[in-house]
mmCIF file of C-alpha atoms in Angstrom:
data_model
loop_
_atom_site.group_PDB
_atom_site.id
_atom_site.type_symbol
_atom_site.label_atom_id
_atom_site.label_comp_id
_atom_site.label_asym_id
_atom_site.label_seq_id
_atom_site.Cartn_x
_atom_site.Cartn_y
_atom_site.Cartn_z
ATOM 1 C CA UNK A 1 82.732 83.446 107.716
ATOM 2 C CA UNK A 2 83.325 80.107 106.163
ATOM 3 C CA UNK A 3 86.485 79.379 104.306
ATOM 4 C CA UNK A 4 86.731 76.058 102.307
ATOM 5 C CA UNK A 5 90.003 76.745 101.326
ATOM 6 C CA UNK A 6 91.933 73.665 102.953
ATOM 7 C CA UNK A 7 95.748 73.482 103.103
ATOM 8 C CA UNK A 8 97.961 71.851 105.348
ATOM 9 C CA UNK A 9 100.337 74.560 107.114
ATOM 10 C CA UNK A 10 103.620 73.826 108.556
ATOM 11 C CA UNK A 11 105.757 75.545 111.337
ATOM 12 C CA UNK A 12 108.176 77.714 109.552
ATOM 13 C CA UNK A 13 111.739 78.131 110.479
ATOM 14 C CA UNK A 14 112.835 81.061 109.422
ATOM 15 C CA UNK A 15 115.967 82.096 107.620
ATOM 16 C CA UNK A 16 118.855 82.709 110.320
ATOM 17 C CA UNK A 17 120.135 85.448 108.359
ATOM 18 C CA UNK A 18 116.918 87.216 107.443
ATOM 19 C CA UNK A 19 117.588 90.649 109.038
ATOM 20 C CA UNK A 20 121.407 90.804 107.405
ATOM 21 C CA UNK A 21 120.108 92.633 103.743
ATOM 22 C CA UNK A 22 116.875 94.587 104.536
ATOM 23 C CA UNK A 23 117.089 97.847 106.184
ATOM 24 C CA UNK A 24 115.387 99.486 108.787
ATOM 25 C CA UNK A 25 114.415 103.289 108.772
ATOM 26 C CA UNK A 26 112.841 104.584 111.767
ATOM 27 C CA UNK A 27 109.433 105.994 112.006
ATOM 28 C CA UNK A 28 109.504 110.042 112.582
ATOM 29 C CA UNK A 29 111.386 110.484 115.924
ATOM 30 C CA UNK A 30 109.675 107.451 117.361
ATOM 31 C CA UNK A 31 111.624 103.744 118.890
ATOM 32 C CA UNK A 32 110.001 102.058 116.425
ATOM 33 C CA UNK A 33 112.482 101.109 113.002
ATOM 34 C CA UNK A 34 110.460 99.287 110.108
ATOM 35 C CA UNK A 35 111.589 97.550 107.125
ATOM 36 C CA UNK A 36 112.148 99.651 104.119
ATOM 37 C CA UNK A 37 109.931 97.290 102.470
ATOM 38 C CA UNK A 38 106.182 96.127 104.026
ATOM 39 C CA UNK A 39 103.974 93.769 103.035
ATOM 40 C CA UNK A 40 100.176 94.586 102.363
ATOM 41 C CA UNK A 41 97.517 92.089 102.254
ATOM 42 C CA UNK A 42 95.131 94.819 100.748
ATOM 43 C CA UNK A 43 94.779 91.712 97.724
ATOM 44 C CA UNK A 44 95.735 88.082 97.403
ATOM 45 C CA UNK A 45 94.508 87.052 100.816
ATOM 46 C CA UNK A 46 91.091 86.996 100.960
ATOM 47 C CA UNK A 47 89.061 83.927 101.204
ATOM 48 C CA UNK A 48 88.598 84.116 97.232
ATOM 49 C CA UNK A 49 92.425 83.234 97.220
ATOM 50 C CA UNK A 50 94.580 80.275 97.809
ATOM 51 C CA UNK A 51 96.079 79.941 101.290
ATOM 52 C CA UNK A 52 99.084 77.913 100.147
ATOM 53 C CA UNK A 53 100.254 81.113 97.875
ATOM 54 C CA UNK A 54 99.691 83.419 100.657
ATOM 55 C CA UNK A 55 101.453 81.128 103.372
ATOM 56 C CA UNK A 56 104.287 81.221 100.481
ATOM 57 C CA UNK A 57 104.394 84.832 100.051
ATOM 58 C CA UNK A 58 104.246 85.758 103.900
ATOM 59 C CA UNK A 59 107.028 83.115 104.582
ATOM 60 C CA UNK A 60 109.348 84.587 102.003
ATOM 61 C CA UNK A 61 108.624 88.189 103.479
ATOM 62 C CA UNK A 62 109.803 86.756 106.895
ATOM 63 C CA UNK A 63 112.446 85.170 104.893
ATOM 64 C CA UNK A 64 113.689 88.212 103.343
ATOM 65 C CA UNK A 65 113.491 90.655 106.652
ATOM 66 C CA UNK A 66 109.886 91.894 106.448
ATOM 67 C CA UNK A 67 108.709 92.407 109.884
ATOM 68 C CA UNK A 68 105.809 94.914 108.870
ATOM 69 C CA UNK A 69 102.356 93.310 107.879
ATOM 70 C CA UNK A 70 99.618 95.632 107.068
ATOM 71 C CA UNK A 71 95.943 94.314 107.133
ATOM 72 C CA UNK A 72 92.085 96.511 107.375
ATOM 73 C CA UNK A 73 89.632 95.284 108.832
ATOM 74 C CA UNK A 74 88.039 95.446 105.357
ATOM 75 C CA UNK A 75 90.675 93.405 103.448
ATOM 76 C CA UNK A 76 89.662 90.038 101.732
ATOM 77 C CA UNK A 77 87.337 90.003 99.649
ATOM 78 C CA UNK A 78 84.950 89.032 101.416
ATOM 79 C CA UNK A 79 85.244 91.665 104.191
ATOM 80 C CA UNK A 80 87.662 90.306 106.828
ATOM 81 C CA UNK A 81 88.616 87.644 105.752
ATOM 82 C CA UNK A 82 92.580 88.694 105.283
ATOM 83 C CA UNK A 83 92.465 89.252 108.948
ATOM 84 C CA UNK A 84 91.064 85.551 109.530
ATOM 85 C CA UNK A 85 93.920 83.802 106.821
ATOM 86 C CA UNK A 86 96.627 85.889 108.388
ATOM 87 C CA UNK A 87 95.310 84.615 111.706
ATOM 88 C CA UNK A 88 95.413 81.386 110.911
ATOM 89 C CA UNK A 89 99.125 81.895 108.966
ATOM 90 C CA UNK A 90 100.500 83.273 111.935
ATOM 91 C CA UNK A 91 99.074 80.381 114.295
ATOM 92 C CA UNK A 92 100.057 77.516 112.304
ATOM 93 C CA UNK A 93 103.714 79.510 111.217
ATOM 94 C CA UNK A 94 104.242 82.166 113.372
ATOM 95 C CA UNK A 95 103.581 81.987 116.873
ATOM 96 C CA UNK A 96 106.723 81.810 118.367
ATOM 97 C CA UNK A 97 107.999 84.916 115.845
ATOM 98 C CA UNK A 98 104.998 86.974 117.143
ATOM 99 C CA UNK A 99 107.540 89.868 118.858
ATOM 100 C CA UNK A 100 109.167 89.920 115.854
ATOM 101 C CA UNK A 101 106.398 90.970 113.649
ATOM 102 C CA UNK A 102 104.797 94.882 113.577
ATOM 103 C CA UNK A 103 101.339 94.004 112.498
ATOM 104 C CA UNK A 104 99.028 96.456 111.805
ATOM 105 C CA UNK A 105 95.567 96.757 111.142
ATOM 106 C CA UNK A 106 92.669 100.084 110.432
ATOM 107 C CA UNK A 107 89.071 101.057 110.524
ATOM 108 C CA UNK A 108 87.352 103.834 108.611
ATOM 109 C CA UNK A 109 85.737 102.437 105.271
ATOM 110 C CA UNK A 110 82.224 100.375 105.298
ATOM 111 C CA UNK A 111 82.207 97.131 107.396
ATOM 112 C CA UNK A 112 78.694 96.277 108.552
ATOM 113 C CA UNK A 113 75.470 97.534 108.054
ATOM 114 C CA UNK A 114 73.793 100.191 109.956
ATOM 115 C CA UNK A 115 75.117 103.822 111.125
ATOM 116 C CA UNK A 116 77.879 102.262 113.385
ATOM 117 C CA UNK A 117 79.725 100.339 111.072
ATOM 118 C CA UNK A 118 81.405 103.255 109.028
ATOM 119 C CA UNK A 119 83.896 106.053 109.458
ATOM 120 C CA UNK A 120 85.407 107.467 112.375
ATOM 121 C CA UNK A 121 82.420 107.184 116.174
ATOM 122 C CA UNK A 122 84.091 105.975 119.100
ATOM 123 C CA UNK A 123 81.740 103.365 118.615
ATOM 124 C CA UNK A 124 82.814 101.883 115.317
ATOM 125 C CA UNK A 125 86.725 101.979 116.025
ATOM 126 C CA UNK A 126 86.799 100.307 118.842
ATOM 127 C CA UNK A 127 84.161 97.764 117.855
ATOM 128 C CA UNK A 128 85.674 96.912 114.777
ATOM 129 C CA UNK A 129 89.177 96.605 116.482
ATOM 130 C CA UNK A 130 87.854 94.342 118.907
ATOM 131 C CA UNK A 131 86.596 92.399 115.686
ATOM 132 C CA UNK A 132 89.518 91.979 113.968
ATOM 133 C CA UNK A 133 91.899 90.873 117.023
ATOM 134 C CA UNK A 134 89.759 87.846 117.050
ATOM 135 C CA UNK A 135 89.792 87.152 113.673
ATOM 136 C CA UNK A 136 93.522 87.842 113.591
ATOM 137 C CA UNK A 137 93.864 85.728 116.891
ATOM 138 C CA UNK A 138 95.985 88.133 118.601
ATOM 139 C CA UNK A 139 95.565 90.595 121.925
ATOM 140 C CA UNK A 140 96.730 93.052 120.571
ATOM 141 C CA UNK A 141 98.268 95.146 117.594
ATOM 142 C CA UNK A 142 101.416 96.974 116.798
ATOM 143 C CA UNK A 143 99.781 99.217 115.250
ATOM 144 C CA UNK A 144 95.867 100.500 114.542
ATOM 145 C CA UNK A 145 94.863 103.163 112.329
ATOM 146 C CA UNK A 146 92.222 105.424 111.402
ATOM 147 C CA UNK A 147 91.652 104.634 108.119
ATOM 148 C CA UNK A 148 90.225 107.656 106.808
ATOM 149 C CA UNK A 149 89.056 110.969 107.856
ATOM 150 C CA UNK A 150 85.590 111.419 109.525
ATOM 151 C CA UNK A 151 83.871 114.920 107.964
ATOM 152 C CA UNK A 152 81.065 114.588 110.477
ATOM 153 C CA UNK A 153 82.600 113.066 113.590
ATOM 154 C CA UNK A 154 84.563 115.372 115.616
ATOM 155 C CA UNK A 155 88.669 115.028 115.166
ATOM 156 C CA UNK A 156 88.483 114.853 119.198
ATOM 157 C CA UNK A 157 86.156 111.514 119.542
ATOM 158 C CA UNK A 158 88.080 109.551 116.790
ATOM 159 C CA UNK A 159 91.068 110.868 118.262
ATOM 160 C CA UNK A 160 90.704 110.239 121.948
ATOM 161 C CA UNK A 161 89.183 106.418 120.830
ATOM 162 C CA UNK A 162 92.664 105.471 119.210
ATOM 163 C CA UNK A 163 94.383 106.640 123.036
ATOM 164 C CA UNK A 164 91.679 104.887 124.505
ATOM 165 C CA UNK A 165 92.691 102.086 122.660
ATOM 166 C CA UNK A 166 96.242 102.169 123.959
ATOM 167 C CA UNK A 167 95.262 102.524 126.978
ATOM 168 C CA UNK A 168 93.806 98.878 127.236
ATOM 169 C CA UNK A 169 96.223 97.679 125.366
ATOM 170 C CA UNK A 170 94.414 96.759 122.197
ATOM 171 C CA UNK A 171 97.300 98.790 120.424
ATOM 172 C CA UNK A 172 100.809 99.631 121.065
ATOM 173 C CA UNK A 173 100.747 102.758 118.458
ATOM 174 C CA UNK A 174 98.058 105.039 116.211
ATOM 175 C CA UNK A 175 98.371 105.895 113.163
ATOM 176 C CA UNK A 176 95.855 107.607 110.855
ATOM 177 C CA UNK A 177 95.392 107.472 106.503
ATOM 178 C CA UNK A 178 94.667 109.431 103.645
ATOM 179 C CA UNK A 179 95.117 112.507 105.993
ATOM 180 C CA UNK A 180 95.483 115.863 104.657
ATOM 181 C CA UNK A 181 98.277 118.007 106.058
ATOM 182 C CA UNK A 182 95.725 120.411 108.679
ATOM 183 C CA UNK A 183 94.118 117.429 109.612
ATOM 184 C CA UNK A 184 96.889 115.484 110.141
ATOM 185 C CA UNK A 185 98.562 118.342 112.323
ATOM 186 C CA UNK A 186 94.879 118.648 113.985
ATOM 187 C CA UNK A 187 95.370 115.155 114.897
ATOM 188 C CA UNK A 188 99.119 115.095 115.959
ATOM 189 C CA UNK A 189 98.383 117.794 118.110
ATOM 190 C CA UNK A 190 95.351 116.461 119.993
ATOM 191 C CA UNK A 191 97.269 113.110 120.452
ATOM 192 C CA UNK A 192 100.154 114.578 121.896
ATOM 193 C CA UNK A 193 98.003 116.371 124.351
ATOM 194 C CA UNK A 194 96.853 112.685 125.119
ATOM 195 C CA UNK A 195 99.921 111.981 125.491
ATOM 196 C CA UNK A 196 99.403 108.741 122.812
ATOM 197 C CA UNK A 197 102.388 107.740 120.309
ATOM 198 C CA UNK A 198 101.057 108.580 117.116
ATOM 199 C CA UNK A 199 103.764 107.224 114.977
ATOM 200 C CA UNK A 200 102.669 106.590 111.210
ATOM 201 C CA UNK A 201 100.579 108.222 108.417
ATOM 202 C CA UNK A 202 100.456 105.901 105.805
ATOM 203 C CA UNK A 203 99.289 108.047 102.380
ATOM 204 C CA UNK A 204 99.229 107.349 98.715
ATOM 205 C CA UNK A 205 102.371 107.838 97.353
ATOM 206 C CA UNK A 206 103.888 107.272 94.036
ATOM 207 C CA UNK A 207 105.831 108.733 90.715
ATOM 208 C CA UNK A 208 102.324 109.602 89.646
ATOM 209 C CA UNK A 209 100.301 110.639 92.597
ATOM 210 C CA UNK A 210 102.639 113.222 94.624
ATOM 211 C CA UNK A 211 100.143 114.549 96.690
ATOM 212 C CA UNK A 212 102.051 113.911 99.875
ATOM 213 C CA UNK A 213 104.976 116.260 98.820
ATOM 214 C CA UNK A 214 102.480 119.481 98.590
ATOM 215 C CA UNK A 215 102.777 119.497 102.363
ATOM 216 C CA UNK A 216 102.123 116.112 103.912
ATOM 217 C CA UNK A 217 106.186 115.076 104.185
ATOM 218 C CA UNK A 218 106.570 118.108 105.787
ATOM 219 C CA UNK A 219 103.794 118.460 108.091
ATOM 220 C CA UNK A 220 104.874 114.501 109.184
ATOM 221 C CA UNK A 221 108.391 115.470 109.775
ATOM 222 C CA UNK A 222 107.271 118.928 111.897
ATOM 223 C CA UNK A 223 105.759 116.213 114.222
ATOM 224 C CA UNK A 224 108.159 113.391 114.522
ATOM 225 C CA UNK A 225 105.862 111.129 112.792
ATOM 226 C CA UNK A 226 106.951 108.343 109.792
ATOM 227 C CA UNK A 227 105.091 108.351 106.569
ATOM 228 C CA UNK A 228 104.706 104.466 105.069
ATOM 229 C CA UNK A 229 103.532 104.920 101.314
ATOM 230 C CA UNK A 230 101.145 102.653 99.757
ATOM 231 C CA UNK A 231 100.385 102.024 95.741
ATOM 232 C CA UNK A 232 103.765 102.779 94.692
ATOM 233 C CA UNK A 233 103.382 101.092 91.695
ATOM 234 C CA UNK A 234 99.987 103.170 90.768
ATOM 235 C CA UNK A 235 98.205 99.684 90.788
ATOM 236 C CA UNK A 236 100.937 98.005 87.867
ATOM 237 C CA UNK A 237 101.074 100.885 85.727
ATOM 238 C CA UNK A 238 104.800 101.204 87.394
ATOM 239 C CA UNK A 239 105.848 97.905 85.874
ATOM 240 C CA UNK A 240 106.889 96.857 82.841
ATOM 241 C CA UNK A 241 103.129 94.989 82.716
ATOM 242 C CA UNK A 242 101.289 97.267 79.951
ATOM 243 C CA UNK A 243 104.920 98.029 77.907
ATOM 244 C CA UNK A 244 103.302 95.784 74.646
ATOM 245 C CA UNK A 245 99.601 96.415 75.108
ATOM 246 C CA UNK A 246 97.018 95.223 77.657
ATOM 247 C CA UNK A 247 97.170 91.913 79.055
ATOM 248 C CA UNK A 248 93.710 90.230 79.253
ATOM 249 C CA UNK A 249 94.575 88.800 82.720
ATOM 250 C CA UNK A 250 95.615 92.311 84.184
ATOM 251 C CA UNK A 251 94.177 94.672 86.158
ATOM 252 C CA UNK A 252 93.500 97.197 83.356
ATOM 253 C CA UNK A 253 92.366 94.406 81.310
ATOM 254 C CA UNK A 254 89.330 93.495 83.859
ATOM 255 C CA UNK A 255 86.931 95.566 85.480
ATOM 256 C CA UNK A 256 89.071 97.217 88.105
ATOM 257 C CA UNK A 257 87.804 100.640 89.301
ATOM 258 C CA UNK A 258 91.936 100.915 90.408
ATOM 259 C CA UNK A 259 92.836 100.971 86.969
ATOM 260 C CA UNK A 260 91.429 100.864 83.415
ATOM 261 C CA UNK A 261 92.900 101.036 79.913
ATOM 262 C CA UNK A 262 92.508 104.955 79.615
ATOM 263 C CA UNK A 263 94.591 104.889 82.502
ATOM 264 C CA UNK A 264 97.358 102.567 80.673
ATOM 265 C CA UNK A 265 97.034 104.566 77.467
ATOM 266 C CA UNK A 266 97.132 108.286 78.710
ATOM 267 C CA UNK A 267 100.253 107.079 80.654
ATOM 268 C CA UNK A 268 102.057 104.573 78.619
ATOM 269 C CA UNK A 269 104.960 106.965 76.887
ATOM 270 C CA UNK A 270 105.711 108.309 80.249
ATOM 271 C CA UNK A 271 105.947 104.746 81.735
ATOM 272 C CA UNK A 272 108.194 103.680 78.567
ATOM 273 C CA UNK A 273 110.358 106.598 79.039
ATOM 274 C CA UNK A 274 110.566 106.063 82.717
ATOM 275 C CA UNK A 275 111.569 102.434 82.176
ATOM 276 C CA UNK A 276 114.247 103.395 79.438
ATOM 277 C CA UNK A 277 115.669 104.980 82.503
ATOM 278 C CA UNK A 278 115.618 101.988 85.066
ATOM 279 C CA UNK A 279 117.071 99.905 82.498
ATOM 280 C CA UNK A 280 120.353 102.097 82.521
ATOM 281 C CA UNK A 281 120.100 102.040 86.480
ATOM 282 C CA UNK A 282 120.177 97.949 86.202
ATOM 283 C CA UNK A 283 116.394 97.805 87.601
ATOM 284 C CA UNK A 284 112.711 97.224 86.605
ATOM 285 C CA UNK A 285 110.362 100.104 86.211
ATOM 286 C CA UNK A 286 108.796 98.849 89.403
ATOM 287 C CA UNK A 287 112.083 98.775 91.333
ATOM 288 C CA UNK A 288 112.922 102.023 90.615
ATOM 289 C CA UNK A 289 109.827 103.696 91.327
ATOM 290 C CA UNK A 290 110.085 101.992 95.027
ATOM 291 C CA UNK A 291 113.514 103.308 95.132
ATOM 292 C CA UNK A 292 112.612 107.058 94.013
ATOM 293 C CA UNK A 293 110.029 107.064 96.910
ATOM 294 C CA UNK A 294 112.688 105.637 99.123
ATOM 295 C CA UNK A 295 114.806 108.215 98.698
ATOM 296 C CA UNK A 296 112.932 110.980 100.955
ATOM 297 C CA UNK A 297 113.713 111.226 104.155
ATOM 298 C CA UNK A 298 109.930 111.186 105.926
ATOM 299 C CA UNK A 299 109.288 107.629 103.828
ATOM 300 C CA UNK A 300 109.973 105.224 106.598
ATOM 301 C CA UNK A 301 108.621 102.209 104.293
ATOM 302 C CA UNK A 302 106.906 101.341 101.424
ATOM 303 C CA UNK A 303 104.228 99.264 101.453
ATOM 304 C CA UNK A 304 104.259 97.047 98.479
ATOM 305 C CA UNK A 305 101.574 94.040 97.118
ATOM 306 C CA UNK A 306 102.337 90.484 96.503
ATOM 307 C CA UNK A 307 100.776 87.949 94.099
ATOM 308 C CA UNK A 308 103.657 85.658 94.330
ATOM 309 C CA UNK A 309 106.888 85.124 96.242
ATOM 310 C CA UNK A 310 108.622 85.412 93.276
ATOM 311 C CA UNK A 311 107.017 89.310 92.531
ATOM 312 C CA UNK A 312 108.204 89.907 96.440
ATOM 313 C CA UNK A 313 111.406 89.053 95.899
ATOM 314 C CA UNK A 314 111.671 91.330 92.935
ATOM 315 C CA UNK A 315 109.985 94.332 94.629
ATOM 316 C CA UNK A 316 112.801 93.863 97.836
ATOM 317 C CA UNK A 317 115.079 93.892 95.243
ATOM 318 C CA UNK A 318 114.787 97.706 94.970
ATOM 319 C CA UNK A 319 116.979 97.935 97.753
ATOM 320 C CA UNK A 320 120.196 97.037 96.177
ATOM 321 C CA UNK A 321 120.239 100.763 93.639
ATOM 322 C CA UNK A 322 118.822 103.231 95.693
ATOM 323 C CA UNK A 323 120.753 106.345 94.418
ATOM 324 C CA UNK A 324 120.325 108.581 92.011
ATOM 325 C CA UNK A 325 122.134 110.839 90.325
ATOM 326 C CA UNK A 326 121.428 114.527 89.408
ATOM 327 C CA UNK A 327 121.046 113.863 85.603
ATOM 328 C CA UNK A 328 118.837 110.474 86.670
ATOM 329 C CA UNK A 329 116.688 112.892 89.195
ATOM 330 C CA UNK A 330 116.474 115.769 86.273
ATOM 331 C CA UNK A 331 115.181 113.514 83.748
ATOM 332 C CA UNK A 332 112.838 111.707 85.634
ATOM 333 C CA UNK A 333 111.264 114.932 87.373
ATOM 334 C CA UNK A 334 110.807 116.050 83.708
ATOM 335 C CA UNK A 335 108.756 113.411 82.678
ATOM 336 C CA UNK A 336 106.324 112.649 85.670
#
């Protein structure tokens, strides 16, 4: 991969007082505790992107607490390539903060040609893991997970290649995504047989995709394992983004297949109602639906998107209303 993307890095020195506001909520019955806010580099740190604002944005998670950075080996665009800038952030920024950071990367979607660069074959997993240490520059991760579920590989050979992977210490911990509940107990149970910490499910998860409650939270809690939510903001349509129409610079406005104007306009009186309500808690739509997630027990963090430092900021800012009342609960259960 070439990246012409040039920008002169800096050591960073990070903020003596960075772990004094976040908070840390352990993962199922595991030793591991994770910031109730992660950083995904699913967008904005591909080679199509500008280093600079990424260095930014990673700097100001450090900054503000976030120890948990989640990467695929598919991430960019192109293909990788957030695994090679986060390499080279972390070399030029990070290196002496390395056993302070949970870094996690997965395998399961489409990453080279040919029949072993998909899904869930011993082959591919540990392959692409190999992969994406180098790119990332590291010997290891925190944590690796299956990225999705293999409907033609047995559960037992994707399974046994994540404790394999332990095992040579390519990974500390396995997790798996997008998991239903019997597979996910399929899993747990095989993996405890292995005798392999299987410590994090990370699902979609949001005010308008509940999915995980119809059995997932409860199936994750029955086996001591965390559940780390991505798109809580259902792509932006949790902000206050699409209130006045649809921006031609947004997400709905281009040619997303995330999220498209019929999206915005079947939704929009629900999300104007919703953020009627985090007005009168003193928050943005988008910090409130981080805090509503927040508030169940099996959510050990959320895993939020950055364009900016500035949007970071903002989204950490959930932390500081996370209760609701029984009215606030009532009303907001009625409309989603």
């Amino acid at each position: 991969m070439q990246n012409n993307n040039h920008f002169d890095e800096q050591k960073h020195l990070a903020n003596s007082n960075r772990y004094d506001s976040m908070s840390y909520r352990r993962c199922g019955k595991s030793g591991v505790l994770l910031p109730a806010i992660s950083l995904g580099l699913w967008h904005n740190f591909g080679f199509v992107d500008k280093l600079e604002n990424g260095t930014n944005i990673i700097k100001t998670a450090f900054d503000l607490g976030i120890t948990h950075f989640d990467l695929a080996n598919n991430y960019g665009p192109p293909p990788g390539s957030a695994e090679e800038n986060f390499g080279k952030i972390l070399k030029a920024n990070f290196k002496s903060y390395r056993d302070e950071l949970f870094i996690a990367t997965k395998a399961g979607y489409g990453m080279w040609d040919g029949p072993y660069g998909d899904f869930g074959s011993r082959k591919y997993l540990i392959s692409s893991l190999d992969q994406s240490l180098k790119r990332l520059g590291l010997d290891y991760v925190d944590v690796f997970y299956h990225h999705r579920p293999d409907p033609d590989t047995p559960l037992e050979e994707t399974m046994s290649a994540l404790a394999d992977i332990v095992r040579q210490g390519k990974a500390l911990y396995v997790g798996v995504s997008n998991y239903q509940p019997k597979e996910t107990e399929q899993a747990a149970k095989i993996l405890k047989d292995l005798k392999v910490p299987f410590i994090l499910h990370q699902a979609r998860y949001s005010m308008f995709d509940r999915w995980a409650e119809d059995g997932l939270l409860n199936t994750l809690e029955d086996n001591g394992v965390g559940c780390i939510a991505f798109s809580p903001l259902e792509q932006g349509l949790l902000t206050d983004k699409y209130l006045n129409g649809i921006p031609k610079n947004s997400r709905a406005g281009g040619d997303s297949v995330f999220l498209n104007a019929d999206n915005v306009n079947s939704n929009i009186e629900k999300v104007k109602t919703l953020n009627a309500i985090a007005e009168t808690r003193g928050q943005k739509l988008s910090q409130m639906a981080i805090a509503w997630l927040l508030r169940q027990a099996q959510i050990t963090s959320v895993l939020v998107g950055a364009s900016s430092s500035n949007q970071l900021k903002q989204n950490v800012k959930s932390l500081d209303n996370l209760k609701f009342s029984d009215e606030e609960v009532k009303n907001i259960e009625s409309i989603i």
